Every structure is written in C-alpha cells, then in structure tokens.
mmCIF file of C-alpha atoms and ligand atoms in Angstrom:
data_model
loop_
_atom_site.group_PDB
_atom_site.id
_atom_site.type_symbol
_atom_site.label_atom_id
_atom_site.label_comp_id
_atom_site.label_asym_id
_atom_site.label_seq_id
_atom_site.Cartn_x
_atom_site.Cartn_y
_atom_site.Cartn_z
ATOM 1 C CA UNK A 25 0.000 0.000 0.000
ATOM 2 C CA UNK A 26 1.300 3.436 -0.979
ATOM 3 C CA UNK A 27 2.979 5.062 2.067
ATOM 4 C CA UNK A 28 0.789 8.187 1.755
ATOM 5 C CA UNK A 29 -2.394 6.120 1.681
ATOM 6 C CA UNK A 30 -1.173 3.984 4.622
ATOM 7 C CA UNK A 31 -0.428 7.123 6.647
ATOM 8 C CA UNK A 32 -3.844 8.505 5.716
ATOM 9 C CA UNK A 33 -5.530 5.293 6.785
ATOM 10 C CA UNK A 34 -3.728 5.363 10.153
ATOM 11 C CA UNK A 35 -4.790 8.982 10.697
ATOM 12 C CA UNK A 36 -8.386 8.140 9.772
ATOM 13 C CA UNK A 37 -8.360 5.092 12.068
ATOM 14 C CA UNK A 38 -7.171 7.249 14.965
ATOM 15 C CA UNK A 39 -9.848 9.854 14.161
ATOM 16 C CA UNK A 40 -12.561 7.234 14.142
ATOM 17 C CA UNK A 41 -11.265 5.482 17.231
ATOM 18 C CA UNK A 42 -11.545 8.783 19.054
ATOM 19 C CA UNK A 43 -15.010 9.252 17.550
ATOM 20 C CA UNK A 44 -15.970 5.793 18.803
ATOM 21 C CA UNK A 45 -16.454 3.958 15.524
ATOM 22 C CA UNK A 46 -13.609 1.595 14.781
ATOM 23 C CA UNK A 47 -13.640 -0.877 11.913
ATOM 24 C CA UNK A 48 -15.143 -4.312 11.772
ATOM 25 C CA UNK A 49 -14.347 -6.475 14.811
ATOM 26 C CA UNK A 50 -15.528 -4.485 17.800
ATOM 27 C CA UNK A 51 -19.219 -4.642 18.584
ATOM 28 C CA UNK A 52 -19.827 -0.934 17.944
ATOM 29 C CA UNK A 53 -18.441 -0.969 14.389
ATOM 30 C CA UNK A 54 -20.820 -3.815 13.510
ATOM 31 C CA UNK A 55 -23.694 -1.379 13.936
ATOM 32 C CA UNK A 56 -22.222 1.963 12.962
ATOM 33 C CA UNK A 57 -21.990 2.430 9.210
ATOM 34 C CA UNK A 58 -18.709 4.093 8.228
ATOM 35 C CA UNK A 59 -19.077 6.634 5.401
ATOM 36 C CA UNK A 60 -16.139 8.265 3.657
ATOM 37 C CA UNK A 61 -16.991 11.686 2.225
ATOM 38 C CA UNK A 62 -14.708 13.772 0.011
ATOM 39 C CA UNK A 63 -15.862 17.386 0.094
ATOM 40 C CA UNK A 64 -14.703 19.859 -2.599
ATOM 41 C CA UNK A 65 -13.550 22.599 -0.256
ATOM 42 C CA UNK A 66 -14.823 25.650 1.632
ATOM 43 C CA UNK A 67 -15.180 28.051 -1.324
ATOM 44 C CA UNK A 68 -18.606 29.412 -0.480
ATOM 45 C CA UNK A 69 -21.267 29.778 2.189
ATOM 46 C CA UNK A 70 -23.123 27.099 0.266
ATOM 47 C CA UNK A 71 -20.241 24.632 0.573
ATOM 48 C CA UNK A 72 -19.723 25.389 4.256
ATOM 49 C CA UNK A 73 -23.442 24.920 4.863
ATOM 50 C CA UNK A 74 -23.365 21.650 2.940
ATOM 51 C CA UNK A 75 -20.490 20.318 5.050
ATOM 52 C CA UNK A 76 -22.180 21.388 8.285
ATOM 53 C CA UNK A 77 -25.434 19.708 7.285
ATOM 54 C CA UNK A 78 -23.704 16.440 6.373
ATOM 55 C CA UNK A 79 -21.831 16.396 9.694
ATOM 56 C CA UNK A 80 -25.037 17.126 11.631
ATOM 57 C CA UNK A 81 -27.033 14.439 9.842
ATOM 58 C CA UNK A 82 -24.275 11.859 10.340
ATOM 59 C CA UNK A 83 -24.674 12.516 14.082
ATOM 60 C CA UNK A 84 -28.460 12.218 13.842
ATOM 61 C CA UNK A 85 -28.250 8.894 11.997
ATOM 62 C CA UNK A 86 -25.391 7.491 14.109
ATOM 63 C CA UNK A 87 -23.089 7.137 11.117
ATOM 64 C CA UNK A 88 -19.306 7.222 11.447
ATOM 65 C CA UNK A 89 -18.283 10.020 9.044
ATOM 66 C CA UNK A 90 -14.790 10.406 7.635
ATOM 67 C CA UNK A 91 -14.928 13.802 5.912
ATOM 68 C CA UNK A 92 -11.949 15.096 3.976
ATOM 69 C CA UNK A 93 -11.713 18.612 2.476
ATOM 70 C CA UNK A 94 -10.025 18.598 -0.954
ATOM 71 C CA UNK A 95 -9.363 22.362 -1.148
ATOM 72 C CA UNK A 96 -10.795 22.485 -4.699
ATOM 73 C CA UNK A 97 -8.278 19.953 -6.054
ATOM 74 C CA UNK A 98 -9.403 16.829 -7.935
ATOM 75 C CA UNK A 99 -6.177 15.028 -7.058
ATOM 76 C CA UNK A 100 -6.978 15.464 -3.369
ATOM 77 C CA UNK A 101 -10.425 13.954 -3.881
ATOM 78 C CA UNK A 102 -8.953 10.973 -5.721
ATOM 79 C CA UNK A 103 -6.406 10.413 -2.932
ATOM 80 C CA UNK A 104 -9.152 10.633 -0.294
ATOM 81 C CA UNK A 105 -11.292 8.079 -2.131
ATOM 82 C CA UNK A 106 -8.299 5.734 -2.268
ATOM 83 C CA UNK A 107 -7.842 6.121 1.501
ATOM 84 C CA UNK A 108 -11.513 5.308 2.032
ATOM 85 C CA UNK A 109 -11.100 2.165 -0.113
ATOM 86 C CA UNK A 110 -7.993 1.116 1.833
ATOM 87 C CA UNK A 111 -9.878 1.628 5.077
ATOM 88 C CA UNK A 112 -12.733 -0.545 3.751
ATOM 89 C CA UNK A 113 -15.492 1.947 4.534
ATOM 90 C CA UNK A 114 -19.079 0.794 4.033
ATOM 91 C CA UNK A 115 -19.836 3.531 1.494
ATOM 92 C CA UNK A 116 -18.102 6.408 -0.231
ATOM 93 C CA UNK A 117 -19.707 9.734 -1.102
ATOM 94 C CA UNK A 118 -18.199 12.746 -2.841
ATOM 95 C CA UNK A 119 -19.026 16.005 -4.581
ATOM 96 C CA UNK A 120 -16.893 15.928 -7.753
ATOM 97 C CA UNK A 121 -15.203 19.273 -8.344
ATOM 98 C CA UNK A 122 -15.365 18.644 -12.111
ATOM 99 C CA UNK A 123 -17.242 16.052 -14.180
ATOM 100 C CA UNK A 124 -14.369 14.228 -15.892
ATOM 101 C CA UNK A 125 -11.407 12.150 -14.624
ATOM 102 C CA UNK A 126 -13.009 9.783 -12.124
ATOM 103 C CA UNK A 127 -13.200 6.455 -13.993
ATOM 104 C CA UNK A 128 -10.033 4.854 -12.606
ATOM 105 C CA UNK A 129 -10.586 5.560 -8.916
ATOM 106 C CA UNK A 130 -14.289 4.721 -9.094
ATOM 107 C CA UNK A 131 -13.422 1.426 -10.821
ATOM 108 C CA UNK A 132 -11.150 0.700 -7.840
ATOM 109 C CA UNK A 133 -14.069 1.379 -5.459
ATOM 110 C CA UNK A 134 -16.340 -0.848 -7.544
ATOM 111 C CA UNK A 135 -13.750 -3.665 -7.552
ATOM 112 C CA UNK A 136 -13.521 -3.287 -3.754
ATOM 113 C CA UNK A 137 -17.310 -3.690 -3.530
ATOM 114 C CA UNK A 138 -17.811 -0.243 -1.985
ATOM 115 C CA UNK A 139 -20.875 1.694 -3.238
ATOM 116 C CA UNK A 140 -20.303 5.322 -4.286
ATOM 117 C CA UNK A 141 -22.895 8.066 -3.831
ATOM 118 C CA UNK A 142 -22.611 11.347 -5.744
ATOM 119 C CA UNK A 143 -23.511 14.388 -3.632
ATOM 120 C CA UNK A 144 -24.342 17.782 -5.156
ATOM 121 C CA UNK A 145 -22.488 17.386 -8.466
ATOM 122 C CA UNK A 146 -22.319 14.694 -11.183
ATOM 123 C CA UNK A 147 -19.608 12.953 -13.173
ATOM 124 C CA UNK A 148 -19.310 12.433 -16.920
ATOM 125 C CA UNK A 149 -18.318 8.832 -17.752
ATOM 126 C CA UNK A 150 -18.853 6.201 -20.439
ATOM 127 C CA UNK A 151 -18.641 3.395 -17.867
ATOM 128 C CA UNK A 152 -21.779 1.954 -16.264
ATOM 129 C CA UNK A 153 -22.197 1.124 -12.596
ATOM 130 C CA UNK A 154 -19.483 3.351 -11.125
ATOM 131 C CA UNK A 155 -21.949 5.173 -8.873
ATOM 132 C CA UNK A 156 -25.249 4.187 -7.250
ATOM 133 C CA UNK A 157 -27.087 7.478 -6.841
ATOM 134 C CA UNK A 158 -26.897 11.252 -7.379
ATOM 135 C CA UNK A 159 -28.240 13.444 -4.592
ATOM 136 C CA UNK A 160 -28.259 17.057 -5.704
ATOM 137 C CA UNK A 161 -30.036 19.982 -7.294
ATOM 138 C CA UNK A 162 -31.492 20.096 -10.789
ATOM 139 C CA UNK A 163 -29.015 22.723 -11.962
ATOM 140 C CA UNK A 164 -30.546 22.932 -15.444
ATOM 141 C CA UNK A 165 -33.859 23.895 -13.834
ATOM 142 C CA UNK A 166 -32.074 26.526 -11.733
ATOM 143 C CA UNK A 167 -30.793 28.088 -14.970
ATOM 144 C CA UNK A 168 -34.274 27.964 -16.434
ATOM 145 C CA UNK A 169 -35.777 29.621 -13.343
ATOM 146 C CA UNK A 170 -33.153 32.393 -13.517
ATOM 147 C CA UNK A 171 -33.966 33.056 -17.178
ATOM 148 C CA UNK A 172 -37.718 32.893 -16.606
ATOM 149 C CA UNK A 173 -37.345 35.594 -13.946
ATOM 150 C CA UNK A 174 -35.398 37.779 -16.413
ATOM 151 C CA UNK A 175 -38.084 37.363 -19.088
ATOM 152 C CA UNK A 176 -40.779 38.389 -16.599
ATOM 153 C CA UNK A 177 -38.684 41.360 -15.468
ATOM 154 C CA UNK A 178 -38.048 42.478 -19.059
ATOM 155 C CA UNK A 179 -41.772 42.265 -19.764
ATOM 156 C CA UNK A 180 -42.665 44.273 -16.649
ATOM 157 C CA UNK A 181 -40.078 46.977 -17.419
ATOM 158 C CA UNK A 182 -40.904 47.028 -21.129
ATOM 159 C CA UNK A 183 -37.236 46.446 -22.007
ATOM 160 C CA UNK A 184 -36.611 46.108 -25.750
ATOM 161 C CA UNK A 185 -32.969 45.030 -25.704
ATOM 162 C CA UNK A 186 -31.074 43.352 -22.866
ATOM 163 C CA UNK A 187 -27.291 42.920 -22.752
ATOM 164 C CA UNK A 188 -26.312 40.094 -20.387
ATOM 165 C CA UNK A 189 -22.934 39.203 -18.906
ATOM 166 C CA UNK A 190 -22.523 35.785 -17.260
ATOM 167 C CA UNK A 191 -20.124 35.011 -14.432
ATOM 168 C CA UNK A 192 -19.948 31.226 -14.401
ATOM 169 C CA UNK A 193 -18.997 28.735 -11.731
ATOM 170 C CA UNK A 194 -16.037 26.364 -11.934
ATOM 171 C CA UNK A 195 -15.430 25.392 -15.562
ATOM 172 C CA UNK A 196 -16.475 21.788 -16.380
ATOM 173 C CA UNK A 197 -18.434 21.415 -13.146
ATOM 174 C CA UNK A 198 -22.024 20.165 -13.265
ATOM 175 C CA UNK A 199 -23.603 23.351 -11.846
ATOM 176 C CA UNK A 200 -21.655 25.520 -14.287
ATOM 177 C CA UNK A 201 -22.562 23.446 -17.360
ATOM 178 C CA UNK A 202 -26.203 22.929 -16.485
ATOM 179 C CA UNK A 203 -27.034 26.372 -15.071
ATOM 180 C CA UNK A 204 -25.612 27.900 -18.256
ATOM 181 C CA UNK A 205 -27.498 25.439 -20.485
ATOM 182 C CA UNK A 206 -30.800 26.020 -18.695
ATOM 183 C CA UNK A 207 -30.410 29.796 -18.870
ATOM 184 C CA UNK A 208 -29.292 29.920 -22.507
ATOM 185 C CA UNK A 209 -31.923 27.445 -23.705
ATOM 186 C CA UNK A 210 -34.634 29.560 -22.091
ATOM 187 C CA UNK A 211 -33.601 32.905 -23.579
ATOM 188 C CA UNK A 212 -32.392 31.729 -26.984
ATOM 189 C CA UNK A 213 -35.668 32.460 -28.773
ATOM 190 C CA UNK A 214 -36.129 35.858 -27.106
ATOM 191 C CA UNK A 215 -34.798 38.439 -29.588
ATOM 192 C CA UNK A 216 -34.426 41.017 -26.823
ATOM 193 C CA UNK A 217 -31.669 39.005 -25.134
ATOM 194 C CA UNK A 218 -27.943 39.200 -25.975
ATOM 195 C CA UNK A 219 -25.072 37.534 -24.137
ATOM 196 C CA UNK A 220 -22.115 39.952 -24.262
ATOM 197 C CA UNK A 221 -19.658 37.546 -22.600
ATOM 198 C CA UNK A 222 -19.363 34.569 -20.233
ATOM 199 C CA UNK A 223 -16.399 34.475 -17.866
ATOM 200 C CA UNK A 224 -15.286 31.870 -15.276
ATOM 201 C CA UNK A 225 -15.522 33.096 -11.695
ATOM 202 C CA UNK A 226 -14.814 29.632 -10.180
ATOM 203 C CA UNK A 227 -17.579 30.158 -7.573
ATOM 204 C CA UNK A 228 -15.215 32.459 -5.635
ATOM 205 C CA UNK A 229 -15.982 35.923 -4.206
ATOM 206 C CA UNK A 230 -12.570 37.285 -5.195
ATOM 207 C CA UNK A 231 -12.941 36.018 -8.760
ATOM 208 C CA UNK A 232 -16.440 37.460 -8.931
ATOM 209 C CA UNK A 233 -14.994 40.889 -8.195
ATOM 210 C CA UNK A 234 -12.179 40.452 -10.740
ATOM 211 C CA UNK A 235 -14.634 39.285 -13.414
ATOM 212 C CA UNK A 236 -16.978 42.195 -12.775
ATOM 213 C CA UNK A 237 -14.092 44.709 -12.940
ATOM 214 C CA UNK A 238 -13.039 43.261 -16.316
ATOM 215 C CA UNK A 239 -16.607 43.231 -17.671
ATOM 216 C CA UNK A 240 -17.240 46.836 -16.568
ATOM 217 C CA UNK A 241 -13.946 47.972 -18.118
ATOM 218 C CA UNK A 242 -14.913 46.254 -21.370
ATOM 219 C CA UNK A 243 -18.674 46.901 -21.605
ATOM 220 C CA UNK A 244 -19.362 49.635 -19.037
ATOM 221 C CA UNK A 245 -22.882 51.023 -19.003
ATOM 222 C CA UNK A 246 -24.006 48.767 -21.874
ATOM 223 C CA UNK A 247 -24.392 45.929 -19.352
ATOM 224 C CA UNK A 248 -28.046 45.503 -18.398
ATOM 225 C CA UNK A 249 -27.926 42.178 -16.502
ATOM 226 C CA UNK A 250 -25.414 40.089 -14.562
ATOM 227 C CA UNK A 251 -26.249 36.367 -14.380
ATOM 228 C CA UNK A 252 -23.959 34.949 -11.687
ATOM 229 C CA UNK A 253 -23.804 31.207 -10.971
ATOM 230 C CA UNK A 254 -23.472 31.656 -7.205
ATOM 231 C CA UNK A 255 -23.971 34.173 -4.412
ATOM 232 C CA UNK A 256 -20.284 34.299 -3.504
ATOM 233 C CA UNK A 257 -19.342 35.705 -6.918
ATOM 234 C CA UNK A 258 -22.395 37.981 -6.903
ATOM 235 C CA UNK A 259 -21.422 39.504 -3.552
ATOM 236 C CA UNK A 260 -17.897 40.012 -4.857
ATOM 237 C CA UNK A 261 -19.220 41.704 -8.009
ATOM 238 C CA UNK A 262 -21.611 44.219 -6.407
ATOM 239 C CA UNK A 263 -19.008 46.632 -4.938
ATOM 240 C CA UNK A 264 -17.314 46.797 -8.358
ATOM 241 C CA UNK A 265 -20.610 47.917 -9.909
ATOM 242 C CA UNK A 266 -20.941 50.614 -7.251
ATOM 243 C CA UNK A 267 -17.329 51.779 -7.795
ATOM 244 C CA UNK A 268 -18.324 52.326 -11.449
ATOM 245 C CA UNK A 269 -21.059 54.682 -10.179
ATOM 246 C CA UNK A 270 -23.783 52.274 -11.272
ATOM 247 C CA UNK A 271 -26.635 51.107 -9.031
ATOM 248 C CA UNK A 272 -26.822 47.307 -8.646
ATOM 249 C CA UNK A 273 -30.434 46.105 -8.872
ATOM 250 C CA UNK A 274 -31.408 49.199 -10.889
ATOM 251 C CA UNK A 275 -28.829 50.250 -13.516
ATOM 252 C CA UNK A 276 -27.741 46.599 -13.733
ATOM 253 C CA UNK A 277 -30.139 43.766 -12.839
ATOM 254 C CA UNK A 278 -28.493 41.058 -10.726
ATOM 255 C CA UNK A 279 -29.540 37.391 -10.866
ATOM 256 C CA UNK A 280 -27.796 34.931 -8.550
ATOM 257 C CA UNK A 281 -28.039 31.302 -7.390
ATOM 258 C CA UNK A 282 -27.651 29.569 -4.015
ATOM 259 C CA UNK A 283 -29.937 31.491 -1.650
ATOM 260 C CA UNK A 284 -27.658 31.838 1.383
ATOM 261 C CA UNK A 285 -28.458 34.369 4.111
ATOM 262 C CA UNK A 286 -25.958 36.970 2.954
ATOM 263 C CA UNK A 287 -27.411 37.079 -0.574
ATOM 264 C CA UNK A 288 -30.972 37.157 0.743
ATOM 265 C CA UNK A 289 -30.048 40.135 2.932
ATOM 266 C CA UNK A 290 -28.636 41.879 -0.180
ATOM 267 C CA UNK A 291 -31.838 40.977 -2.071
ATOM 268 C CA UNK A 292 -33.799 42.640 0.729
ATOM 269 C CA UNK A 293 -31.622 45.744 0.330
ATOM 270 C CA UNK A 294 -32.574 45.911 -3.382
ATOM 271 C CA UNK A 295 -29.069 45.364 -4.755
ATOM 272 C CA UNK A 296 -29.895 41.867 -6.046
ATOM 273 C CA UNK A 297 -33.104 41.275 -8.010
ATOM 274 C CA UNK A 298 -33.400 37.494 -7.995
ATOM 275 C CA UNK A 299 -31.825 34.602 -6.061
ATOM 276 C CA UNK A 300 -32.586 31.059 -7.208
ATOM 277 C CA UNK A 301 -32.423 28.632 -4.291
ATOM 278 C CA UNK A 302 -29.907 25.780 -4.347
ATOM 279 C CA UNK A 303 -30.227 24.037 -1.016
ATOM 280 C CA UNK A 304 -27.028 22.682 0.586
ATOM 281 C CA UNK A 305 -29.102 20.542 2.956
ATOM 282 C CA UNK A 306 -28.395 17.158 1.356
ATOM 283 C CA UNK A 307 -27.201 15.372 4.500
ATOM 284 C CA UNK A 308 -30.469 13.646 5.424
ATOM 285 C CA UNK A 309 -30.898 12.128 1.964
ATOM 286 C CA UNK A 310 -27.224 11.070 1.944
ATOM 287 C CA UNK A 311 -27.430 9.267 5.285
ATOM 288 C CA UNK A 312 -30.703 7.537 4.395
ATOM 289 C CA UNK A 313 -29.258 6.407 1.067
ATOM 290 C CA UNK A 314 -26.066 5.093 2.684
ATOM 291 C CA UNK A 315 -28.100 3.104 5.216
ATOM 292 C CA UNK A 316 -30.338 1.659 2.480
ATOM 293 C CA UNK A 317 -27.282 0.518 0.520
ATOM 294 C CA UNK A 318 -25.765 -1.103 3.625
ATOM 295 C CA UNK A 319 -29.064 -2.924 4.213
ATOM 296 C CA UNK A 320 -29.164 -4.132 0.613
ATOM 297 C CA UNK A 321 -32.181 -1.977 -0.250
ATOM 298 C CA UNK A 322 -32.654 -0.335 -3.646
ATOM 299 C CA UNK A 323 -32.136 3.418 -3.938
ATOM 300 C CA UNK A 324 -33.370 6.028 -6.428
ATOM 301 C CA UNK A 325 -30.846 6.832 -9.165
ATOM 302 C CA UNK A 326 -31.397 10.570 -8.734
ATOM 303 C CA UNK A 327 -32.716 12.541 -5.753
ATOM 304 C CA UNK A 328 -33.478 16.230 -6.498
ATOM 305 C CA UNK A 329 -34.479 18.514 -3.590
ATOM 306 C CA UNK A 330 -37.355 20.963 -4.079
ATOM 307 C CA UNK A 331 -36.119 24.501 -4.770
ATOM 308 C CA UNK A 332 -37.729 27.937 -5.104
ATOM 309 C CA UNK A 333 -36.994 31.430 -6.421
ATOM 310 C CA UNK A 334 -36.644 34.549 -4.257
ATOM 311 C CA UNK A 335 -37.023 37.853 -6.118
ATOM 312 C CA UNK A 336 -38.170 41.469 -6.070
ATOM 313 C CA UNK A 337 -41.537 40.225 -7.333
ATOM 314 C CA UNK A 338 -42.397 39.110 -3.772
ATOM 315 C CA UNK A 339 -42.499 40.438 -0.207
ATOM 316 C CA UNK A 340 -38.820 39.731 0.460
ATOM 317 C CA UNK A 341 -39.117 40.868 4.093
ATOM 318 C CA UNK A 342 -41.094 37.669 4.725
ATOM 319 C CA UNK A 343 -38.257 35.350 3.647
ATOM 320 C CA UNK A 344 -37.406 33.127 6.644
ATOM 321 C CA UNK A 345 -33.804 32.791 7.954
ATOM 322 C CA UNK A 346 -31.864 30.579 5.548
ATOM 323 C CA UNK A 347 -29.585 28.601 7.850
ATOM 324 C CA UNK A 348 -26.512 28.896 5.574
HETATM 325 C C1 GZL B 25 -24.164 23.828 -6.220
HETATM 326 C C2 GZL B 25 -22.732 23.775 -5.735
HETATM 327 C C3 GZL B 25 -22.053 25.050 -6.044
HETATM 328 C C4 GZL B 25 -22.712 26.253 -5.377
HETATM 329 C C5 GZL B 25 -21.524 27.080 -5.091
HETATM 330 O O1 GZL B 25 -24.840 22.716 -5.776
HETATM 331 O O2 GZL B 25 -22.033 22.741 -6.378
HETATM 332 O O3 GZL B 25 -20.724 24.972 -5.556
HETATM 333 O O4 GZL B 25 -23.646 26.895 -6.203
HETATM 334 C C6 GZL B 25 -20.551 26.025 -4.617
HETATM 335 O O5 GZL B 25 -21.714 28.072 -4.132
HETATM 336 O O6 GZL B 25 -19.274 26.516 -4.628
#
C-alpha cells in the first residue's frame, strides 16, 4: 500500500477510534456504518453549509463520518477516495469538483465492492455502474428559473434590448454546465436578449470581483444584466458595480443562485433582483441512502431537492432565515 495512503488510513483510524467507531471487529463498528466523504472545499457559504449539514445528519443517523476537504483539487479527492477504499469503509460519497477524470478511482471502489454516492455534483463517464445514486439539485432547472425571472422582469419593465454578462462557476463542473445550459436554452428564442460575454468566476468571491471589474472595463454602461452562478461571486461583483457609479439592482439587474443568508439580505436591500435557491441541505438524503445501501435496499438513481426562487416580485421581508 502506498505510504501516503497507509499514513492517511492510520490517521483516519485514529480519528474514528476517538469518535468511537472503529472498523469491523468491535461490537460498535458492527452497527455503525462508516461513510467516507470527500468534500470539494470551503469556497462558499453554500459549501460550508453543505459540510455542516452532512456532519449534523451523520450525528443524527449514528453514522461514522470520515470527511476530507479537498481544497478544490481533484487530485486530493482521488487520494481521499483511495484512503476510504484502503480503510474498507461501508460507502463512499463525494461532490466531484469537475465532471471528468473519475473512472479509474471509481473502478477501484467498484472492484472493492464499496458503493459510491454522488452528492451535489455529477460525473461524466462512459462506464456503467461506477456510482449508485446522485443526490443534488437540478441545476438545469435553476438556470431555467433564472432566465424565466429575467423574461418576466423584461416584460414588466418594457425592455426592448437586454445585454447580459454571465459570471460562471467552476469550468467543467455540473452546476456551471447545467445552469448555463438552462439559462441559454430559455432565452435563446427571445430576440431582446444578448449575451455579451461569459467568464469563469470559479464560484469564488474574489474572482467574482475580478470578473466584474473586467466586464465593466470592457462593456461599461451597456451591461443591463449580470447572471452569476453563485452568491459568492455575486457579492464580490456588487461593490465593483458601485465603484463604477452604477446602481446594482437598478442600472444593472443582478440574478444569482444559491440562496444563502448573505445574498438574501442583499436581495432585501434591493441590490440583487433574484436569487434562485440551491439548497445545501443534502445530509439527510445522503445518510438515508447510505443506510439503504448497507441494508441491501434499492435506492433512487437521482434525488433532487425541491427549490424555489426569491425575487423582487415578492415580499422579500417575509423570507425566513436561511440557515446557511
Ligand atoms: C451547487 C454547488 C455550487 C454552489 C456554489 O450545488 O455545487 O458549488 O452553487 C458552490 O456556491 O461553490
């Protein structure tokens, strides 16, 4: 066994021993399912909320959770999955930072007889049977809901031509690909709509600001709408709009996705016009799915949470606390 993996396994074993869920052999491990989870990172309030929810639900369901943070790097996720395999966990779950490049490590998990659950994001593979279930948002629908809001807003304002700039999430990630597809497919037949440029903000606040600075330098006051794939980038972009002496939410319409508390507070202030919800609360479904797999029960191939739209079309003061 690779020295790094062996060291990782020892560290994990010590962590779990302290947490009271050793491996097969002692009576407690026979009951406590051990779940290895590779989390992308801590890039956004959404991600932090997702991690917190998974940890809380593991407690609720009495599941031994080995959670590793990959700091946005695919190679770290692959190494973590290999450690989980070496440790012989009962199930592996992960949120793939990008869609491609997982076949080899997931084949190793399959050969080891360990089921793999996709959380939040999907993979792109030609191979069958590498994963058992996808628990996560319908990102295409989120893009559609964002575009449908814009069409309603354009109708209500009587806008005849709308120049849109898009700040996308991490290139080649499921939310980036599908949010863009849903949005573009919905506006493509509306002659009022033009996409000036799409630029990768990597779901990061700092990149959102950089992208907005570039777009304002290039297009200035001709920008009518910003479609941002997550709140983090949106919140980074807003001060740049204000520095350009433009009013966010009025001179430039702002459409965002995630629905965390900070963005909802900015929506309430009028500087964001629409926030499409993308709930990070996937922990309950993950734990229930892991337990079903351990008990040999069938599981749904895809589990999509219900999601809604918050916008200036409603009484935003009534929006309940978001919890992330
Ligand atoms: C969406 C999730 C995205 C969020 C971002 O489910 O993958 O990643 O929209 C997060 O905030 O970084």
